[in-house]
Amino acid sequence: MKIPKLQLYTKILIGLILGIIVGIVANQLKITPFFSTYIKPFGTAFIRLISMVVVPLVFASLFVGTASLNDIRKLGRIGGKTIGYYLCTTAIAIIIGLLLANIFKPGSGLTKATQDQLLANYSAEAQTKIDTALKKPGIAETLIDIIPTNPIRSLAEGEMLQIIFFALILGIAITLLPQEKGAPVIKFFDGVNEAMIKLVHIIMEFAPYGVFALIATIIGEFGLGILGPLFKYSIIVIVGLFLHIAITYTLALKILAKGRIKLRRFYRGIRPAQLIAFSSSSSSATLPVTMECVEENVGVSKEISSFVLPLGATINMDGTALYQGVASVFIAQVFGMDLTLGQQLTIVLMATLASIGAAGVPGVGMITLTMVLKQIGIPLEGIALILGVDRILDMCRTIVNITGDATCAAIVAFSEGQLHEPGQEVF
Ligand code: ASP
């Protein structure tokens, strides 16, 4: 009998499920040191491999995309739609988080003993996060910083917003040159772009093993028991994330794309990227996979995806913003503070700004949360309460972050007449 070849997606899923099972067993048997030494490196290698592609891919694809657009007004239009969509969905995400936290009051059920224990266990780690956050520049400075003084350094350091800025204006500049001067440069970067995509395909063959190693180590280290005292809080975040996908994105796709995007095909198409987001907790590292899925499986043109997605991976984090809404109210409730409507609106504003300023890497949402808390006067040490479950929630919110980017790409592509019949499914 001929055994049918498994699709790569199915293999990744198997890797994920096996990882969870093995992780739970390892946690129970207390053999995690073995995992950290021998299994974790496979996961780390996988993350490094996909991260390796991010900077050249983003630069080359964005530059080629802008240069071939040949029209600055079109760029402004696409940019406006993209940023508008990102801001609106982020605000909706936080409102969902705030509503759930106000209705279900996760912070009021925590006993005094549990509170003290959590605060004691995690206070040192919380202090490090607070210190990192306080060192972060303010909003105005963050905006000015988008202009790189040395683009090569930004490329070397992987500073995404700066890279995006440079690629965009260089792309515009090249369209103003005579054809014979500009064409070879565009051709060169187009080749680089294609090579990067090929590289993503090769690296993805390794994904099932990488995902297995990542998940087994994380679950092995933290165990599922960690959710215990923070169960209600964690469930509220997860339910909120689910609702945001099920309601906000689904309605946005239905209404804004006038039913042209088949929901099943869309969600099926981006599943591989969601799995990688879940296991890597990084929307930046997932970016090359998101781009491939959105182009090949959903049918979004390269021109749109190479603009909307890198921008989204950096500035659009609905999952993170939703979690910050729940976390702020949770911590306030534990400290017995009643947040006024004004304070909750401040959370919406601050969390939206925080999600723009944050890079798509693991755990960053927790750091920018301190910005939000500080603004409203909630004790910063409160993050010690939720640090224990942060990793698991980070995995879930990263799925939402990349799903939001993908919905935006599909909707903008539809509105620009750049949504094609998807080709053969990749991954
Ligand atoms: N890990 C998230 C991301 O990369 C950011 C966060 O919420 O910490 O999208």
Short mmCIF file of C-alpha atoms in Angstrom, two decimals, residues 23-406:
data_model
loop_
_atom_site.label_atom_id
_atom_site.label_comp_id
_atom_site.label_asym_id
_atom_site.label_seq_id
_atom_site.Cartn_x
_atom_site.Cartn_y
_atom_site.Cartn_z
CA GLY A 23 6.78 18.48 27.46
CA ILE A 24 4.09 17.51 29.99
CA VAL A 25 5.77 14.15 30.61
CA ALA A 26 9.19 15.80 31.00
CA ASN A 27 7.73 18.31 33.43
CA GLN A 28 6.18 15.56 35.54
CA LEU A 29 9.36 13.48 35.52
CA LYS A 30 11.44 16.59 36.19
CA ILE A 31 13.86 15.84 33.36
CA THR A 32 13.81 19.35 31.87
CA PRO A 33 17.59 19.92 32.18
CA PHE A 34 18.03 17.11 29.67
CA PHE A 35 15.64 18.94 27.36
CA SER A 36 17.36 22.27 27.71
CA THR A 37 20.68 20.69 26.80
CA TYR A 38 19.77 18.32 24.01
CA ILE A 39 16.39 19.29 22.55
CA LYS A 40 16.15 23.06 22.90
CA PRO A 41 19.07 23.76 20.49
CA PHE A 42 17.02 22.32 17.60
CA GLY A 43 14.27 24.82 18.31
CA THR A 44 16.71 27.68 18.69
CA ALA A 45 18.40 26.71 15.42
CA PHE A 46 15.05 26.79 13.64
CA ILE A 47 14.18 30.24 14.98
CA ARG A 48 17.60 31.52 14.02
CA LEU A 49 17.20 30.13 10.51
CA ILE A 50 13.92 31.91 9.84
CA SER A 51 15.09 35.08 11.59
CA MET A 52 18.12 35.02 9.29
CA VAL A 53 15.86 35.61 6.30
CA VAL A 54 13.80 38.46 7.80
CA VAL A 55 16.03 41.51 7.20
CA PRO A 56 17.11 40.79 3.60
CA LEU A 57 13.61 39.64 2.69
CA VAL A 58 11.87 42.69 4.13
CA PHE A 59 14.34 45.11 2.61
CA ALA A 60 14.46 43.52 -0.84
CA SER A 61 10.74 42.89 -1.17
CA LEU A 62 9.69 46.29 0.12
CA PHE A 63 12.22 48.09 -2.04
CA VAL A 64 11.28 46.18 -5.19
CA GLY A 65 7.59 46.55 -4.35
CA THR A 66 7.83 50.33 -3.98
CA ALA A 67 10.13 50.78 -6.96
CA SER A 68 7.82 48.85 -9.26
CA LEU A 69 4.77 50.75 -8.01
CA ASN A 70 5.86 53.78 -9.98
CA ASP A 71 3.23 55.91 -8.34
CA ILE A 72 3.61 57.78 -5.11
CA ARG A 73 -0.09 58.53 -4.76
CA LYS A 74 -0.88 54.84 -4.87
CA LEU A 75 1.66 54.26 -2.13
CA GLY A 76 0.00 56.91 0.02
CA ARG A 77 -3.40 55.33 -0.55
CA ILE A 78 -2.25 51.82 0.34
CA GLY A 79 -0.34 53.17 3.34
CA GLY A 80 -3.39 55.08 4.57
CA LYS A 81 -5.68 52.07 4.31
CA THR A 82 -3.15 49.83 6.04
CA ILE A 83 -2.46 52.11 8.97
CA GLY A 84 -6.16 52.98 9.34
CA TYR A 85 -7.09 49.29 9.51
CA TYR A 86 -4.32 48.52 11.96
CA LEU A 87 -5.30 51.31 14.33
CA CYS A 88 -9.02 50.45 14.28
CA THR A 89 -8.57 46.72 14.87
CA THR A 90 -6.08 47.36 17.65
CA ALA A 91 -8.51 49.67 19.43
CA ILE A 92 -11.31 47.09 19.06
CA ALA A 93 -9.01 44.40 20.47
CA ILE A 94 -8.30 46.43 23.60
CA ILE A 95 -11.97 47.21 24.06
CA ILE A 96 -12.78 43.47 23.91
CA GLY A 97 -10.09 42.86 26.54
CA LEU A 98 -11.38 45.63 28.80
CA LEU A 99 -15.00 44.49 28.49
CA LEU A 100 -14.17 40.90 29.40
CA ALA A 101 -11.98 41.93 32.31
CA ASN A 102 -14.67 44.28 33.66
CA ILE A 103 -17.42 41.68 33.33
CA PHE A 104 -15.57 38.65 34.70
CA LYS A 105 -13.28 40.42 37.19
CA PRO A 106 -10.36 37.97 37.12
CA GLY A 107 -8.44 39.92 39.76
CA SER A 108 -10.98 39.78 42.52
CA GLY A 109 -10.89 36.00 43.00
CA LEU A 110 -7.21 35.78 43.93
CA THR A 111 -6.57 34.94 47.61
CA LYS A 112 -4.21 37.13 49.63
CA ALA A 113 -1.81 34.20 50.09
CA THR A 114 -1.59 33.54 46.33
CA GLN A 115 -1.06 37.25 45.66
CA ASP A 116 1.80 37.44 48.13
CA GLN A 117 3.36 34.29 46.81
CA LEU A 118 3.21 35.46 43.18
CA LEU A 119 4.59 38.86 44.08
CA ALA A 120 7.43 37.28 46.03
CA ASN A 121 8.27 34.67 43.39
CA TYR A 122 8.50 37.03 40.49
CA SER A 123 9.43 40.38 41.95
CA ALA A 124 13.11 40.22 40.93
CA GLU A 125 12.23 39.34 37.34
CA ALA A 126 9.54 42.02 37.32
CA GLN A 127 12.09 44.61 38.39
CA THR A 128 14.32 43.74 35.41
CA LYS A 129 11.37 44.23 33.04
CA ILE A 130 10.46 47.52 34.69
CA ASP A 131 14.05 48.74 34.34
CA THR A 132 14.11 47.80 30.65
CA ALA A 133 10.81 49.56 30.07
CA LEU A 134 11.83 52.73 31.84
CA LYS A 135 14.91 52.94 29.65
CA LYS A 136 12.69 52.97 26.55
CA PRO A 137 12.39 56.32 24.74
CA GLY A 138 9.10 58.26 24.78
CA ILE A 139 6.55 58.39 21.95
CA ALA A 140 7.94 61.48 20.16
CA GLU A 141 11.46 60.09 20.28
CA THR A 142 10.27 56.72 18.99
CA LEU A 143 8.67 58.44 16.00
CA ILE A 144 11.77 60.49 15.17
CA ASP A 145 13.89 57.38 15.57
CA ILE A 146 12.10 55.85 12.58
CA ILE A 147 14.44 57.91 10.40
CA PRO A 148 17.72 55.99 10.43
CA THR A 149 20.90 58.03 10.62
CA ASN A 150 22.79 55.08 9.28
CA PRO A 151 20.65 52.63 7.29
CA ILE A 152 23.43 50.06 7.14
CA ARG A 153 23.54 49.97 10.92
CA SER A 154 19.76 49.61 11.04
CA LEU A 155 20.03 46.67 8.65
CA ALA A 156 22.77 45.16 10.76
CA GLU A 157 20.80 45.62 13.96
CA GLY A 158 17.53 44.47 12.41
CA GLU A 159 15.68 47.68 13.34
CA MET A 160 12.50 47.02 11.40
CA LEU A 161 10.81 50.43 11.35
CA GLN A 162 14.02 52.08 10.18
CA ILE A 163 14.56 49.42 7.52
CA ILE A 164 10.99 49.89 6.27
CA PHE A 165 11.46 53.65 6.11
CA PHE A 166 14.72 53.39 4.18
CA ALA A 167 13.40 50.77 1.74
CA LEU A 168 10.35 52.91 1.02
CA ILE A 169 12.15 56.16 0.28
CA LEU A 170 14.89 54.42 -1.65
CA GLY A 171 12.19 52.69 -3.69
CA ILE A 172 10.56 56.05 -4.41
CA ALA A 173 13.89 57.65 -5.31
CA ILE A 174 14.74 54.92 -7.79
CA THR A 175 11.52 55.47 -9.73
CA LEU A 176 12.68 59.06 -10.34
CA LEU A 177 15.92 57.90 -12.00
CA PRO A 178 16.28 57.26 -15.75
CA GLN A 179 15.23 53.72 -16.64
CA GLU A 180 18.70 52.47 -17.59
CA LYS A 181 20.08 53.50 -14.20
CA GLY A 182 17.27 52.17 -12.00
CA ALA A 183 16.46 48.91 -13.77
CA PRO A 184 19.66 46.96 -12.87
CA VAL A 185 19.26 47.85 -9.18
CA ILE A 186 15.66 46.71 -9.12
CA LYS A 187 16.62 43.54 -10.98
CA PHE A 188 19.35 42.78 -8.49
CA PHE A 189 17.09 43.12 -5.45
CA ASP A 190 14.36 41.20 -7.21
CA GLY A 191 16.83 38.31 -7.48
CA VAL A 192 17.72 38.67 -3.79
CA ASN A 193 14.01 38.59 -2.96
CA GLU A 194 13.42 35.40 -4.94
CA ALA A 195 16.42 33.74 -3.33
CA MET A 196 15.11 34.59 0.14
CA ILE A 197 11.75 33.05 -0.67
CA LYS A 198 13.49 29.89 -1.85
CA LEU A 199 15.40 29.86 1.40
CA VAL A 200 12.16 30.07 3.39
CA HIS A 201 10.90 26.96 1.59
CA ILE A 202 14.06 25.06 2.39
CA ILE A 203 14.04 26.12 6.05
CA MET A 204 10.38 25.20 6.44
CA GLU A 205 11.24 21.55 5.76
CA PHE A 206 12.89 21.68 9.15
CA ALA A 207 9.84 23.28 10.82
CA PRO A 208 8.22 20.13 12.31
CA TYR A 209 11.39 19.31 14.27
CA GLY A 210 11.94 22.92 15.27
CA VAL A 211 8.37 23.30 16.48
CA PHE A 212 8.56 20.03 18.41
CA ALA A 213 11.74 21.12 20.16
CA LEU A 214 10.42 24.59 21.01
CA ILE A 215 7.12 23.42 22.43
CA ALA A 216 8.54 20.44 24.34
CA THR A 217 11.07 22.70 26.05
CA ILE A 218 8.60 25.44 26.93
CA ILE A 219 5.93 23.10 28.30
CA GLY A 220 8.66 21.08 30.02
CA GLU A 221 9.97 24.17 31.75
CA PHE A 222 6.73 25.83 32.74
CA GLY A 223 4.28 22.93 32.86
CA LEU A 224 0.58 23.52 32.48
CA GLY A 225 0.11 23.68 36.26
CA ILE A 226 1.48 27.19 36.23
CA LEU A 227 -1.90 28.32 34.94
CA GLY A 228 -3.41 27.26 38.32
CA PRO A 229 -3.85 30.42 40.38
CA LEU A 230 -4.03 32.57 37.29
CA PHE A 231 -6.44 30.29 35.52
CA LYS A 232 -9.32 32.77 35.29
CA TYR A 233 -7.05 35.58 34.07
CA SER A 234 -5.42 33.35 31.45
CA ILE A 235 -8.73 31.98 30.21
CA ILE A 236 -10.11 35.51 29.83
CA VAL A 237 -7.11 36.53 27.71
CA ILE A 238 -7.42 33.40 25.57
CA VAL A 239 -11.20 33.78 25.13
CA GLY A 240 -10.70 37.44 24.20
CA LEU A 241 -8.10 36.52 21.60
CA PHE A 242 -10.39 33.90 20.17
CA LEU A 243 -13.32 36.35 20.01
CA HIS A 244 -11.17 38.93 18.26
CA ILE A 245 -10.38 36.45 15.49
CA ALA A 246 -13.88 34.99 15.35
CA ILE A 247 -15.74 38.29 15.39
CA THR A 248 -13.54 41.25 14.43
CA TYR A 249 -11.44 39.66 11.69
CA THR A 250 -14.22 37.51 10.32
CA LEU A 251 -16.59 40.48 10.06
CA ALA A 252 -13.84 42.67 8.61
CA LEU A 253 -13.13 40.07 5.92
CA LYS A 254 -16.82 39.63 5.20
CA ILE A 255 -17.76 43.29 5.12
CA LEU A 256 -14.66 45.01 3.78
CA ALA A 257 -13.88 42.38 1.17
CA LYS A 258 -17.56 41.94 0.28
CA GLY A 259 -17.45 38.17 0.55
CA ARG A 260 -14.73 37.83 -2.09
CA ILE A 261 -12.38 36.17 0.41
CA LYS A 262 -13.52 32.68 1.29
CA LEU A 263 -13.13 32.49 5.06
CA ARG A 264 -12.31 28.80 5.17
CA ARG A 265 -9.66 29.13 2.54
CA PHE A 266 -8.22 32.20 4.23
CA TYR A 267 -7.91 30.63 7.67
CA ARG A 268 -6.69 27.36 6.20
CA GLY A 269 -4.15 29.26 4.14
CA ILE A 270 -2.55 31.03 7.08
CA ARG A 271 -2.52 28.04 9.46
CA PRO A 272 1.17 27.23 8.90
CA ALA A 273 2.07 30.81 9.85
CA GLN A 274 -0.15 30.59 12.94
CA LEU A 275 1.62 27.42 14.06
CA ILE A 276 5.02 29.05 13.66
CA ALA A 277 3.78 32.15 15.50
CA PHE A 278 2.52 29.98 18.37
CA SER A 279 5.76 28.09 18.74
CA SER A 280 8.13 31.02 18.19
CA SER A 281 6.17 33.77 20.04
CA SER A 282 7.56 36.20 17.50
CA SER A 283 5.68 37.87 14.69
CA SER A 284 8.96 39.10 13.21
CA ALA A 285 10.44 35.62 12.98
CA THR A 286 7.15 34.37 11.50
CA LEU A 287 7.10 37.12 8.87
CA PRO A 288 8.69 35.17 5.99
CA VAL A 289 6.18 32.36 6.51
CA THR A 290 3.24 34.78 6.81
CA MET A 291 4.28 36.42 3.53
CA GLU A 292 4.45 33.12 1.68
CA CYS A 293 1.12 31.90 3.05
CA VAL A 294 -0.68 35.15 2.25
CA GLU A 295 0.72 35.33 -1.29
CA GLU A 296 0.45 31.70 -2.30
CA ASN A 297 -2.47 30.36 -0.27
CA VAL A 298 -4.68 33.46 -0.05
CA GLY A 299 -3.80 35.07 -3.39
CA VAL A 300 -2.59 38.50 -2.24
CA SER A 301 -0.23 40.19 -4.71
CA LYS A 302 3.45 40.53 -3.83
CA GLU A 303 3.18 44.28 -4.09
CA ILE A 304 0.58 44.47 -1.30
CA SER A 305 1.94 41.74 0.96
CA SER A 306 5.47 43.10 0.86
CA PHE A 307 4.22 46.44 2.08
CA VAL A 308 1.41 45.52 4.50
CA LEU A 309 3.01 42.54 6.28
CA PRO A 310 6.44 43.87 7.30
CA LEU A 311 4.71 47.00 8.55
CA GLY A 312 2.15 44.90 10.42
CA ALA A 313 4.76 42.65 12.04
CA THR A 314 6.23 45.79 13.57
CA ILE A 315 3.35 48.13 14.29
CA ASN A 316 0.23 45.97 14.48
CA MET A 317 -0.21 43.82 17.55
CA ASP A 318 -3.85 43.29 18.33
CA GLY A 319 -3.25 40.22 20.48
CA THR A 320 -0.70 42.08 22.56
CA ALA A 321 -2.99 45.09 22.94
CA LEU A 322 -5.95 42.92 24.00
CA TYR A 323 -3.81 41.18 26.58
CA GLN A 324 -2.62 44.53 27.92
CA GLY A 325 -6.23 45.59 28.40
CA VAL A 326 -7.03 42.48 30.46
CA ALA A 327 -3.73 42.60 32.35
CA SER A 328 -4.13 46.26 33.37
CA VAL A 329 -7.60 45.70 34.78
CA PHE A 330 -6.49 42.45 36.43
CA ILE A 331 -3.58 44.07 38.24
CA ALA A 332 -5.70 47.04 39.23
CA GLN A 333 -8.35 44.71 40.66
CA VAL A 334 -5.77 42.77 42.65
CA PHE A 335 -4.54 46.02 44.18
CA GLY A 336 -8.12 46.99 44.91
CA MET A 337 -8.18 49.91 42.46
CA ASP A 338 -11.37 50.79 40.61
CA LEU A 339 -10.54 52.13 37.16
CA THR A 340 -12.66 55.01 35.92
CA LEU A 341 -13.93 55.24 32.35
CA GLY A 342 -11.31 57.91 31.66
CA GLN A 343 -8.55 55.63 32.89
CA GLN A 344 -9.85 52.80 30.74
CA LEU A 345 -9.87 55.07 27.69
CA THR A 346 -6.28 55.98 28.54
CA ILE A 347 -5.53 52.24 28.44
CA VAL A 348 -6.99 52.07 24.91
CA LEU A 349 -4.81 54.94 23.77
CA MET A 350 -1.65 53.84 25.55
CA ALA A 351 -1.92 50.19 24.56
CA THR A 352 -2.46 51.18 20.92
CA LEU A 353 0.66 53.35 21.01
CA ALA A 354 2.59 50.68 22.92
CA SER A 355 1.77 48.08 20.30
CA ILE A 356 3.06 50.39 17.56
CA GLY A 357 6.34 51.00 19.32
CA ALA A 358 7.01 47.37 20.20
CA ALA A 359 9.00 44.99 18.04
CA GLY A 360 7.51 41.60 17.22
CA VAL A 361 9.73 39.52 19.46
CA PRO A 362 8.97 37.24 22.42
CA GLY A 363 7.85 38.85 25.65
CA VAL A 364 7.90 42.43 24.46
CA GLY A 365 4.21 42.92 25.25
CA MET A 366 4.99 42.48 28.92
CA ILE A 367 7.63 45.20 28.77
CA THR A 368 5.42 47.72 27.04
CA LEU A 369 2.65 46.86 29.51
CA THR A 370 4.64 48.78 32.11
CA MET A 371 4.20 51.93 29.96
CA VAL A 372 0.45 51.47 30.12
CA LEU A 373 0.41 50.79 33.85
CA LYS A 374 2.63 53.74 34.62
CA GLN A 375 0.38 56.12 32.73
CA ILE A 376 -2.63 55.17 34.84
CA GLY A 377 -0.78 54.85 38.11
CA ILE A 378 -1.19 51.11 38.60
CA PRO A 379 1.72 49.71 40.68
CA LEU A 380 4.35 48.42 38.26
CA GLU A 381 5.32 45.54 40.56
CA GLY A 382 1.93 44.15 39.60
CA ILE A 383 3.53 42.55 36.55
CA ALA A 384 5.14 40.09 38.95
CA LEU A 385 1.65 38.65 39.39
CA ILE A 386 1.29 37.66 35.76
CA LEU A 387 4.88 36.91 34.75
CA GLY A 388 4.50 33.19 35.36
CA VAL A 389 1.88 32.72 32.66
CA ASP A 390 3.30 35.28 30.29
CA ARG A 391 5.10 32.86 28.02
CA ILE A 392 2.02 30.78 27.31
CA LEU A 393 -0.14 33.85 26.70
CA ASP A 394 2.60 35.32 24.51
CA MET A 395 2.33 32.28 22.25
CA CYS A 396 -1.43 32.78 21.92
CA ARG A 397 -1.31 36.53 21.37
CA THR A 398 1.34 36.20 18.66
CA ILE A 399 -1.12 34.06 16.65
CA VAL A 400 -3.58 36.96 16.77
CA ASN A 401 -0.87 39.47 15.89
CA ILE A 402 0.01 37.73 12.64
CA THR A 403 -3.62 36.88 11.83
CA GLY A 404 -4.42 40.60 12.03
CA ASP A 405 -1.61 41.40 9.60
CA ALA A 406 -2.82 38.73 7.19
#
